[in-house]
CSV table of C-alpha atoms and ligand atoms in Angstrom, one decimal:
chain,number,residue,atom,x,y,z
S,476,MET,CA,0.0,0.0,0.0
S,477,ARG,CA,1.2,3.5,-0.6
S,478,PRO,CA,1.7,5.6,2.5
S,479,ARG,CA,-1.4,7.6,3.3
S,480,ALA,CA,-0.8,11.1,4.4
S,481,GLU,CA,-3.4,13.7,5.4
S,482,THR,CA,-5.2,14.6,2.2
S,483,THR,CA,-4.1,17.9,0.7
S,484,GLU,CA,-6.3,20.6,-0.7
S,485,GLY,CA,-4.9,19.7,-4.1
S,486,ALA,CA,-6.1,16.2,-3.9
S,487,ARG,CA,-9.6,17.3,-3.1
S,488,VAL,CA,-9.6,19.7,-6.0
S,489,TRP,CA,-8.6,16.8,-8.3
S,490,THR,CA,-11.4,14.6,-6.9
S,491,HIS,CA,-14.0,17.4,-7.5
S,492,GLU,CA,-12.8,17.9,-11.1
S,493,ALA,CA,-13.0,14.2,-11.7
S,494,ILE,CA,-16.6,14.0,-10.4
S,495,ALA,CA,-17.4,17.1,-12.5
S,496,ARG,CA,-16.0,15.2,-15.6
S,497,LEU,CA,-18.2,12.3,-14.9
S,498,GLU,CA,-21.2,14.6,-14.5
S,499,ARG,CA,-20.4,16.3,-17.8
S,500,GLU,CA,-20.2,12.9,-19.5
S,501,THR,CA,-23.7,12.1,-18.1
S,502,ALA,CA,-25.1,15.4,-19.3
S,503,ARG,CA,-23.7,14.9,-22.8
S,504,SER,CA,-25.1,11.3,-23.0
S,505,ALA,CA,-28.7,10.7,-24.1
S,506,ASP,CA,-30.8,8.1,-22.3
S,507,THR,CA,-31.0,4.7,-24.2
S,508,HIS,CA,-34.1,4.0,-26.3
S,509,LEU,CA,-36.9,1.7,-25.1
S,510,LEU,CA,-38.0,0.0,-28.3
S,511,HIS,CA,-41.6,-1.3,-28.7
S,512,LEU,CA,-42.6,-4.4,-30.6
S,513,THR,CA,-45.8,-6.6,-30.8
S,514,PHE,CA,-46.1,-10.0,-32.3
S,515,ASP,CA,-49.2,-11.6,-34.0
S,516,GLY,CA,-49.1,-14.6,-31.6
S,517,PHE,CA,-49.3,-12.4,-28.6
S,518,PRO,CA,-52.3,-10.1,-28.9
S,519,GLY,CA,-52.6,-7.8,-25.9
S,520,ILE,CA,-49.0,-8.3,-24.9
S,521,ASP,CA,-46.5,-5.4,-25.5
S,522,PHE,CA,-42.8,-6.2,-25.7
S,523,TYR,CA,-40.2,-3.5,-24.9
S,524,PHE,CA,-36.5,-3.7,-25.4
S,525,LYS,CA,-34.2,-1.3,-23.5
S,526,ASP,CA,-31.3,-0.7,-25.9
S,527,GLU,CA,-28.2,-0.7,-23.7
S,528,ALA,CA,-26.1,-1.2,-26.8
S,529,ALA,CA,-26.6,2.5,-27.6
S,530,HIS,CA,-24.3,3.6,-24.8
S,531,ALA,CA,-21.0,5.2,-26.0
S,532,THR,CA,-19.1,2.1,-25.0
S,533,GLY,CA,-21.7,-0.3,-26.5
S,534,SER,CA,-23.1,-2.1,-23.5
S,535,LEU,CA,-24.9,-1.9,-20.3
S,536,LYS,CA,-21.4,-2.0,-18.5
S,537,HIS,CA,-21.2,1.7,-19.4
S,538,ARG,CA,-23.6,2.3,-16.5
S,539,LEU,CA,-21.7,0.0,-14.2
S,540,ALA,CA,-18.3,1.6,-15.0
S,541,ARG,CA,-19.6,5.0,-14.4
S,542,SER,CA,-21.0,3.9,-11.1
S,543,LEU,CA,-17.8,2.1,-10.1
S,544,TYR,CA,-15.6,5.2,-10.7
S,545,LEU,CA,-18.0,7.5,-8.9
S,546,TYR,CA,-18.2,5.1,-6.0
S,547,ALA,CA,-14.3,4.9,-5.8
S,548,LEU,CA,-14.0,8.7,-6.0
S,549,CYS,CA,-16.7,9.4,-3.4
S,550,ASN,CA,-15.1,6.8,-1.0
S,551,GLY,CA,-11.7,8.6,-1.4
S,552,ARG,CA,-10.2,5.4,-2.9
S,553,LEU,CA,-9.2,7.0,-6.2
S,554,CYS,CA,-6.6,9.8,-6.4
S,555,GLU,CA,-4.9,11.8,-9.0
S,556,GLY,CA,-2.3,9.8,-11.0
S,557,GLN,CA,-3.4,6.5,-9.3
S,558,ALA,CA,-3.4,3.4,-11.6
S,559,VAL,CA,-6.8,1.7,-12.0
S,560,VAL,CA,-7.3,-2.1,-12.3
S,561,ASP,CA,-10.1,-4.6,-12.7
S,562,ALA,CA,-10.5,-8.2,-13.6
S,563,SER,CA,-12.6,-8.4,-16.8
S,564,SER,CA,-12.4,-10.0,-20.2
S,565,GLY,CA,-15.5,-8.5,-21.5
S,566,SER,CA,-17.6,-5.4,-21.8
S,567,THR,CA,-16.6,-4.1,-18.5
S,568,ALA,CA,-13.0,-3.7,-19.3
S,569,ILE,CA,-13.9,-1.7,-22.4
S,570,SER,CA,-16.2,0.6,-20.5
S,571,GLU,CA,-13.7,1.0,-17.6
S,572,ALA,CA,-10.9,1.8,-20.1
S,573,TRP,CA,-13.0,4.5,-21.7
S,574,PHE,CA,-13.7,6.1,-18.3
S,575,ALA,CA,-10.0,5.9,-17.4
S,576,ARG,CA,-9.2,7.8,-20.4
S,577,LEU,CA,-11.9,10.4,-19.6
S,578,LEU,CA,-10.3,10.9,-16.2
S,579,GLY,CA,-6.7,10.8,-17.4
S,580,LEU,CA,-5.9,7.7,-15.5
S,581,SER,CA,-4.0,4.5,-16.6
S,582,PHE,CA,-6.1,1.3,-16.6
S,583,THR,CA,-5.2,-2.3,-16.5
S,584,ALA,CA,-7.6,-5.1,-17.3
S,585,VAL,CA,-6.6,-8.5,-15.9
S,586,MET,CA,-7.7,-11.1,-18.3
S,587,PRO,CA,-7.3,-14.8,-19.0
S,588,ALA,CA,-4.6,-15.3,-21.7
S,589,CYS,CA,-7.3,-17.1,-23.8
S,590,THR,CA,-9.3,-13.8,-24.2
S,591,SER,CA,-9.9,-13.1,-27.9
S,592,PRO,CA,-7.4,-10.9,-29.6
S,593,ALA,CA,-10.2,-8.6,-30.7
S,594,LYS,CA,-11.1,-7.8,-27.1
S,595,ILE,CA,-7.6,-7.2,-26.1
S,596,ARG,CA,-7.3,-4.7,-29.1
S,597,ASP,CA,-10.5,-2.9,-28.0
S,598,VAL,CA,-9.0,-2.2,-24.5
S,599,GLN,CA,-5.6,-1.2,-25.9
S,600,ALA,CA,-7.3,1.1,-28.5
S,601,LEU,CA,-8.7,3.1,-25.5
S,602,GLY,CA,-5.2,3.4,-24.0
S,603,GLY,CA,-5.7,0.5,-21.5
S,604,THR,CA,-3.2,-2.3,-20.8
S,605,CYS,CA,-4.1,-5.9,-20.7
S,606,ASP,CA,-2.4,-8.2,-18.0
S,607,LEU,CA,-2.8,-11.7,-19.2
S,608,VAL,CA,-2.9,-14.6,-16.8
S,609,ASP,CA,-2.6,-18.2,-17.8
S,610,ASP,CA,-5.0,-19.6,-15.3
S,611,PRO,CA,-8.5,-17.9,-15.6
S,612,ALA,CA,-9.2,-18.8,-12.0
S,613,GLN,CA,-6.4,-16.4,-10.9
S,614,VAL,CA,-7.7,-13.2,-12.4
S,615,HIS,CA,-9.3,-11.9,-9.2
S,616,ALA,CA,-6.1,-12.7,-7.1
S,617,ARG,CA,-4.0,-10.8,-9.7
S,618,ALA,CA,-6.3,-7.8,-9.7
S,619,ARG,CA,-6.0,-7.8,-5.8
S,620,GLU,CA,-2.2,-7.8,-6.1
S,621,HIS,CA,-2.3,-4.8,-8.4
S,622,GLY,CA,-4.5,-3.2,-5.6
S,623,GLU,CA,-2.0,-4.1,-2.9
S,624,ALA,CA,0.7,-2.4,-5.0
S,625,GLY,CA,-1.3,0.9,-4.9
S,626,ALA,CA,-3.8,0.6,-7.8
S,627,CYS,CA,-7.4,1.4,-7.3
S,628,HIS,CA,-9.3,-2.0,-7.8
S,629,LEU,CA,-12.7,-1.1,-9.2
S,630,ASP,CA,-13.9,-4.7,-8.3
S,631,GLN,CA,-16.9,-5.1,-10.5
S,632,PHE,CA,-17.9,-8.4,-9.0
S,633,GLY,CA,-17.5,-7.2,-5.5
S,634,LEU,CA,-19.2,-3.9,-5.8
S,635,ALA,CA,-21.7,-3.9,-8.7
S,636,GLU,CA,-24.6,-4.5,-6.3
S,637,ARG,CA,-23.8,-1.5,-4.2
S,638,ALA,CA,-22.1,1.0,-6.4
S,639,THR,CA,-25.4,1.9,-8.2
S,640,ASP,CA,-28.0,4.2,-6.5
S,641,TRP,CA,-30.9,1.8,-6.5
S,642,ARG,CA,-33.5,4.5,-5.4
S,643,GLY,CA,-33.0,6.5,-8.6
S,644,ASN,CA,-30.4,8.8,-10.2
S,645,ASN,CA,-31.7,7.6,-13.6
S,646,ASN,CA,-30.5,4.0,-12.9
S,647,ILE,CA,-31.7,1.5,-15.4
S,648,ALA,CA,-34.9,0.7,-13.6
S,649,GLU,CA,-35.9,4.3,-13.1
S,650,SER,CA,-35.2,5.1,-16.7
S,651,ILE,CA,-37.4,2.1,-17.9
S,652,ILE,CA,-40.3,2.9,-15.6
S,653,GLY,CA,-40.2,6.6,-16.6
S,654,GLN,CA,-40.2,5.7,-20.3
S,655,MET,CA,-43.2,3.4,-19.8
S,656,ARG,CA,-45.3,6.2,-18.4
S,657,ARG,CA,-47.5,6.8,-21.4
S,658,GLU,CA,-47.8,3.2,-22.6
S,659,SER,CA,-51.0,1.2,-22.4
S,660,HIS,CA,-49.6,-1.0,-19.7
S,661,PRO,CA,-47.2,1.4,-17.8
S,662,GLU,CA,-46.5,-1.0,-15.1
S,663,PRO,CA,-44.8,-4.0,-16.6
S,664,ALA,CA,-45.9,-7.5,-15.8
S,665,TRP,CA,-42.3,-8.6,-16.0
S,666,ILE,CA,-38.9,-7.2,-16.4
S,667,VAL,CA,-36.4,-9.7,-17.8
S,668,CYS,CA,-32.7,-9.3,-17.5
S,669,GLY,CA,-29.5,-11.5,-17.4
S,670,ALA,CA,-27.2,-11.7,-14.4
S,671,GLY,CA,-23.3,-11.6,-14.6
S,672,THR,CA,-22.2,-9.4,-11.7
S,673,GLY,CA,-25.8,-9.4,-10.5
S,674,GLY,CA,-25.7,-5.5,-10.4
S,675,THR,CA,-28.5,-5.0,-13.0
S,676,SER,CA,-31.0,-7.5,-11.4
S,677,ALA,CA,-30.2,-6.0,-7.9
S,678,THR,CA,-30.9,-2.5,-9.1
S,679,ILE,CA,-34.1,-3.5,-10.8
S,680,GLY,CA,-35.5,-5.7,-8.0
S,681,ARG,CA,-34.8,-3.1,-5.3
S,682,TYR,CA,-36.3,-0.3,-7.3
S,683,LEU,CA,-39.5,-2.2,-8.1
S,684,ARG,CA,-40.1,-2.7,-4.3
S,685,TYR,CA,-39.1,0.9,-3.5
S,686,ARG,CA,-41.6,2.2,-6.0
S,687,ARG,CA,-44.2,-0.3,-4.8
S,688,LEU,CA,-44.8,-1.7,-8.3
S,689,PRO,CA,-46.4,-5.1,-8.9
S,690,THR,CA,-43.8,-5.8,-11.7
S,691,ARG,CA,-42.0,-9.1,-11.2
S,692,LEU,CA,-38.3,-9.7,-12.0
S,693,CYS,CA,-37.2,-12.6,-14.1
S,694,VAL,CA,-33.5,-13.5,-14.5
S,695,ALA,CA,-32.7,-15.2,-17.9
S,696,GLU,CA,-29.9,-17.6,-17.4
S,697,PRO,CA,-27.9,-20.0,-19.7
S,698,ARG,CA,-29.0,-23.6,-18.9
S,699,GLY,CA,-27.0,-25.1,-16.1
S,700,GLY,CA,-25.6,-21.7,-14.8
S,701,ALA,CA,-24.7,-21.3,-11.2
S,702,PHE,CA,-27.3,-18.6,-10.5
S,703,ALA,CA,-30.2,-20.8,-11.5
S,704,GLU,CA,-29.3,-23.6,-9.2
S,705,GLY,CA,-28.2,-21.2,-6.3
S,706,TRP,CA,-31.5,-19.3,-6.6
S,707,ARG,CA,-33.6,-22.5,-6.5
S,708,ARG,CA,-31.8,-23.8,-3.4
S,709,ARG,CA,-30.8,-20.4,-1.9
S,710,ASP,CA,-27.3,-21.8,-1.9
S,711,ARG,CA,-24.4,-19.4,-2.6
S,712,SER,CA,-22.1,-22.2,-3.0
S,713,ALA,CA,-23.8,-23.6,-6.1
S,714,CYS,CA,-21.7,-24.1,-9.3
S,715,ALA,CA,-22.6,-24.3,-12.9
S,716,THR,CA,-23.2,-27.7,-14.3
S,717,GLN,CA,-22.3,-26.8,-17.9
S,718,PRO,CA,-20.2,-24.0,-19.5
S,719,THR,CA,-22.0,-21.5,-21.9
S,720,LEU,CA,-21.1,-19.7,-25.1
S,721,ILE,CA,-23.1,-16.6,-24.0
S,722,GLU,CA,-20.8,-13.9,-22.7
S,723,GLY,CA,-21.5,-11.6,-19.7
S,724,ILE,CA,-23.9,-14.1,-18.0
S,725,GLY,CA,-23.9,-17.7,-17.0
S,726,ARG,CA,-21.2,-17.4,-14.3
S,727,PRO,CA,-19.5,-20.6,-13.0
S,728,ARG,CA,-20.2,-19.5,-9.4
S,729,VAL,CA,-22.8,-17.4,-7.5
S,730,GLU,CA,-21.3,-13.9,-7.5
S,731,PRO,CA,-21.6,-11.9,-4.3
S,732,GLY,CA,-23.7,-9.2,-6.1
S,733,PHE,CA,-26.5,-11.7,-7.2
S,734,LEU,CA,-29.3,-11.2,-4.6
S,735,PHE,CA,-31.7,-14.1,-4.4
S,736,ASP,CA,-34.6,-12.6,-2.6
S,737,ILE,CA,-35.5,-9.9,-5.1
S,738,VAL,CA,-35.6,-12.2,-8.1
S,739,ASP,CA,-39.1,-13.8,-8.7
S,740,ARG,CA,-38.2,-16.3,-11.3
S,741,VAL,CA,-35.1,-17.7,-13.1
S,742,CYS,CA,-35.7,-19.0,-16.8
S,743,GLU,CA,-33.0,-21.3,-18.0
S,744,VAL,CA,-32.3,-20.9,-21.8
S,745,ASP,CA,-30.3,-23.3,-24.1
S,746,ASP,CA,-27.4,-21.6,-25.8
S,747,ALA,CA,-28.8,-22.6,-29.2
S,748,ALA,CA,-32.0,-20.8,-28.4
S,749,SER,CA,-30.2,-17.7,-27.1
S,750,ILE,CA,-28.1,-17.5,-30.3
S,751,ALA,CA,-31.1,-18.2,-32.6
S,752,ALA,CA,-32.9,-15.3,-30.7
S,753,SER,CA,-29.9,-12.9,-31.4
S,754,TRP,CA,-30.2,-13.7,-35.1
S,755,LEU,CA,-34.0,-13.1,-34.7
S,756,LEU,CA,-33.4,-9.7,-33.0
S,757,GLU,CA,-31.3,-8.7,-36.1
S,758,SER,CA,-34.3,-9.3,-38.4
S,759,LEU,CA,-36.8,-7.6,-35.9
S,760,LEU,CA,-34.7,-4.6,-35.1
S,761,GLY,CA,-32.4,-4.2,-38.1
S,762,ARG,CA,-29.2,-4.4,-36.1
S,763,ARG,CA,-27.1,-7.0,-34.2
S,764,TYR,CA,-27.1,-7.6,-30.5
S,765,GLY,CA,-25.1,-10.0,-28.4
S,766,GLY,CA,-26.0,-13.5,-27.1
S,767,SER,CA,-27.4,-12.4,-23.7
S,768,SER,CA,-29.9,-10.1,-25.5
S,769,GLY,CA,-31.1,-13.3,-27.2
S,770,THR,CA,-31.2,-15.2,-23.8
S,771,ASN,CA,-33.5,-12.3,-22.6
S,772,LEU,CA,-35.8,-12.5,-25.7
S,773,VAL,CA,-36.3,-16.3,-25.2
S,774,ALA,CA,-37.2,-15.9,-21.6
S,775,SER,CA,-39.6,-13.0,-22.4
S,776,LEU,CA,-41.4,-15.2,-25.0
S,777,GLU,CA,-41.6,-18.1,-22.5
S,778,LEU,CA,-43.3,-15.7,-20.0
S,779,ALA,CA,-45.5,-14.3,-22.7
S,780,ALA,CA,-46.7,-17.8,-23.6
S,781,THR,CA,-47.7,-18.4,-20.1
S,782,MET,CA,-49.5,-15.1,-19.9
S,783,ARG,CA,-51.3,-16.0,-23.2
S,784,THR,CA,-52.5,-19.4,-22.0
S,785,ARG,CA,-53.9,-17.7,-18.9
S,786,GLY,CA,-55.6,-15.0,-21.0
S,787,GLU,CA,-53.6,-12.2,-19.4
S,788,GLY,CA,-52.5,-9.0,-21.2
S,789,GLY,CA,-49.7,-6.6,-20.3
S,790,SER,CA,-46.2,-5.5,-21.0
S,791,ILE,CA,-42.9,-7.3,-20.7
S,792,VAL,CA,-39.7,-5.2,-20.7
S,793,THR,CA,-36.3,-6.7,-21.4
S,794,LEU,CA,-32.7,-5.5,-22.1
S,795,LEU,CA,-30.6,-5.5,-25.2
S,796,CYS,CA,-27.2,-5.8,-23.3
S,797,ASP,CA,-24.5,-5.2,-25.9
S,798,ARG,CA,-23.8,-4.7,-29.6
S,799,GLY,CA,-23.6,-7.7,-31.8
S,800,ASP,CA,-20.8,-6.5,-34.0
S,801,ARG,CA,-18.4,-7.8,-31.3
S,802,TYR,CA,-19.6,-11.3,-32.2
S,803,ALA,CA,-19.2,-11.3,-36.0
S,804,GLU,CA,-16.6,-14.0,-35.9
S,805,THR,CA,-18.4,-16.1,-33.3
S,806,LEU,CA,-22.2,-16.1,-32.7
S,807,PHE,CA,-22.9,-14.7,-36.1
S,808,ASP,CA,-20.6,-17.1,-38.0
S,809,LEU,CA,-22.3,-20.4,-39.0
S,810,ASP,CA,-18.9,-22.2,-39.3
S,811,TRP,CA,-18.0,-21.1,-35.8
S,812,LEU,CA,-21.4,-22.3,-34.5
S,813,GLY,CA,-20.9,-25.6,-36.2
S,814,GLN,CA,-17.5,-26.0,-34.6
S,815,HIS,CA,-19.2,-25.4,-31.3
S,816,GLY,CA,-22.0,-28.0,-31.8
S,817,ILE,CA,-24.8,-25.4,-32.4
S,818,ASP,CA,-27.3,-26.2,-35.1
S,819,MET,CA,-29.0,-22.7,-35.0
S,820,PRO,CA,-31.5,-22.7,-38.0
S,821,PRO,CA,-34.1,-25.1,-36.4
S,822,TRP,CA,-34.2,-23.1,-33.2
S,823,ARG,CA,-34.6,-20.0,-35.1
S,824,ALA,CA,-37.5,-21.5,-37.1
S,825,ALA,CA,-39.1,-22.6,-33.8
S,826,LEU,CA,-38.8,-19.1,-32.3
S,827,GLN,CA,-40.4,-17.6,-35.5
S,828,ARG,CA,-43.3,-20.0,-35.1
S,829,THR,CA,-43.7,-18.8,-31.5
S,830,LEU,CA,-43.9,-15.2,-32.6
S,831,GLU,CA,-46.6,-16.2,-35.0
S,832,SER,CA,-48.7,-18.6,-33.0
S,833,GLY,CA,-48.0,-17.6,-29.4
S,834,GLU,CA,-47.3,-21.3,-28.7
S,835,TRP,CA,-44.1,-22.2,-26.8
S,836,THR,CA,-42.6,-25.0,-29.0
S,837,LEU,CA,-39.0,-25.0,-27.7
S,838,PRO,CA,-37.7,-27.9,-25.6
S,839,GLY,CA,-37.9,-27.3,-21.9
S,840,ALA,CA,-41.4,-25.8,-22.0
D,1844,PLP,C1,-22.5,-7.8,-17.7
D,1844,PLP,C2,-23.4,-8.3,-18.8
D,1844,PLP,C3,-24.7,-8.8,-18.4
D,1844,PLP,C4,-25.2,-9.0,-17.0
D,1844,PLP,O1,-25.3,-7.8,-16.3
D,1844,PLP,P1,-24.9,-7.6,-14.7
D,1844,PLP,O2,-25.4,-6.3,-14.3
D,1844,PLP,O3,-23.4,-7.8,-14.6
D,1844,PLP,O4,-25.5,-8.7,-14.0
D,1844,PLP,C5,-25.4,-9.2,-19.5
D,1844,PLP,N1,-25.0,-9.2,-20.8
D,1844,PLP,C6,-23.8,-8.6,-21.1
D,1844,PLP,C7,-23.4,-8.6,-22.5
D,1844,PLP,C8,-23.0,-8.2,-20.1
D,1844,PLP,O5,-21.8,-7.7,-20.4
């Protein structure tokens, strides 16, 4: 640890300027769109998609990175000239590198050595450094080592659930509920999201109670993910029973930020269905989104099918978590899918039939 002296006036001036820079970034940014779709098979049910890919850094991790920097600054943990570090091989590293550049700080992403070259390049293009470790299980320990050597450890998995103001401050839940205000079913029957750090589901679940809304929260999880089993048994030591191709969600273990008690339901989704749904989103919305957006769509359709059989109407809101262009060589490449044992077209056809008929025809129904 660096020696801590009494904070100087200069240090406080820098902190104030850093917070002002974050505020100006927020002021320059537009809120993300809430896109509305209806499907022939689901009369009386409105579907809404919160387009988190529209953030400057292309994913919902833009919100998290902004919150983590603000939290570090307001806790006096981040000072002028201090290095910043986090363990992330995905969207978080890109958003954190982007905010480090905004604040004039150096940023290191600790990543497994097997991380795709394209992601490493994305972080480097923003001025970040990638510290590659051979054993993926060691990334957290390595990030902590950087912290002990004086870097500010943003700690997405440790702090995601508390760094965001769950009562408001235009968090994702407040933004959605505000944008729904003039719709025919302004209080959604369901909000559907994935869980990686668990930060998004924690914010939404808390906000729904705080605002005394009847809306229920469904977490869409790759089949065999740790959160699904952990949530069912209320067991924080649960482990994933199978790996997933869907990035950002489907963690091998239950992360500390995933709060069981505010999640009303967990829907498990096969990877092939998630990927087929990402392709379907491209045809519905005219642009590509990542695999976890597909997972959310499948879970939303499963909930809608149940509502339809019960004769219920209402609205379902879900998230588009990141841009699909990051997956051009993976999820959107049929050869790559074949190499990974995914036969996508039949799943896509089944989803298309569900949109038209309202009937849930996928396995696992
Ligand atoms: C992080 C992430 C999620 C899950 O969000 P959390 O708030 O971390 O639970 C879903 N999809 C993508 C693409 C992500 O990067």
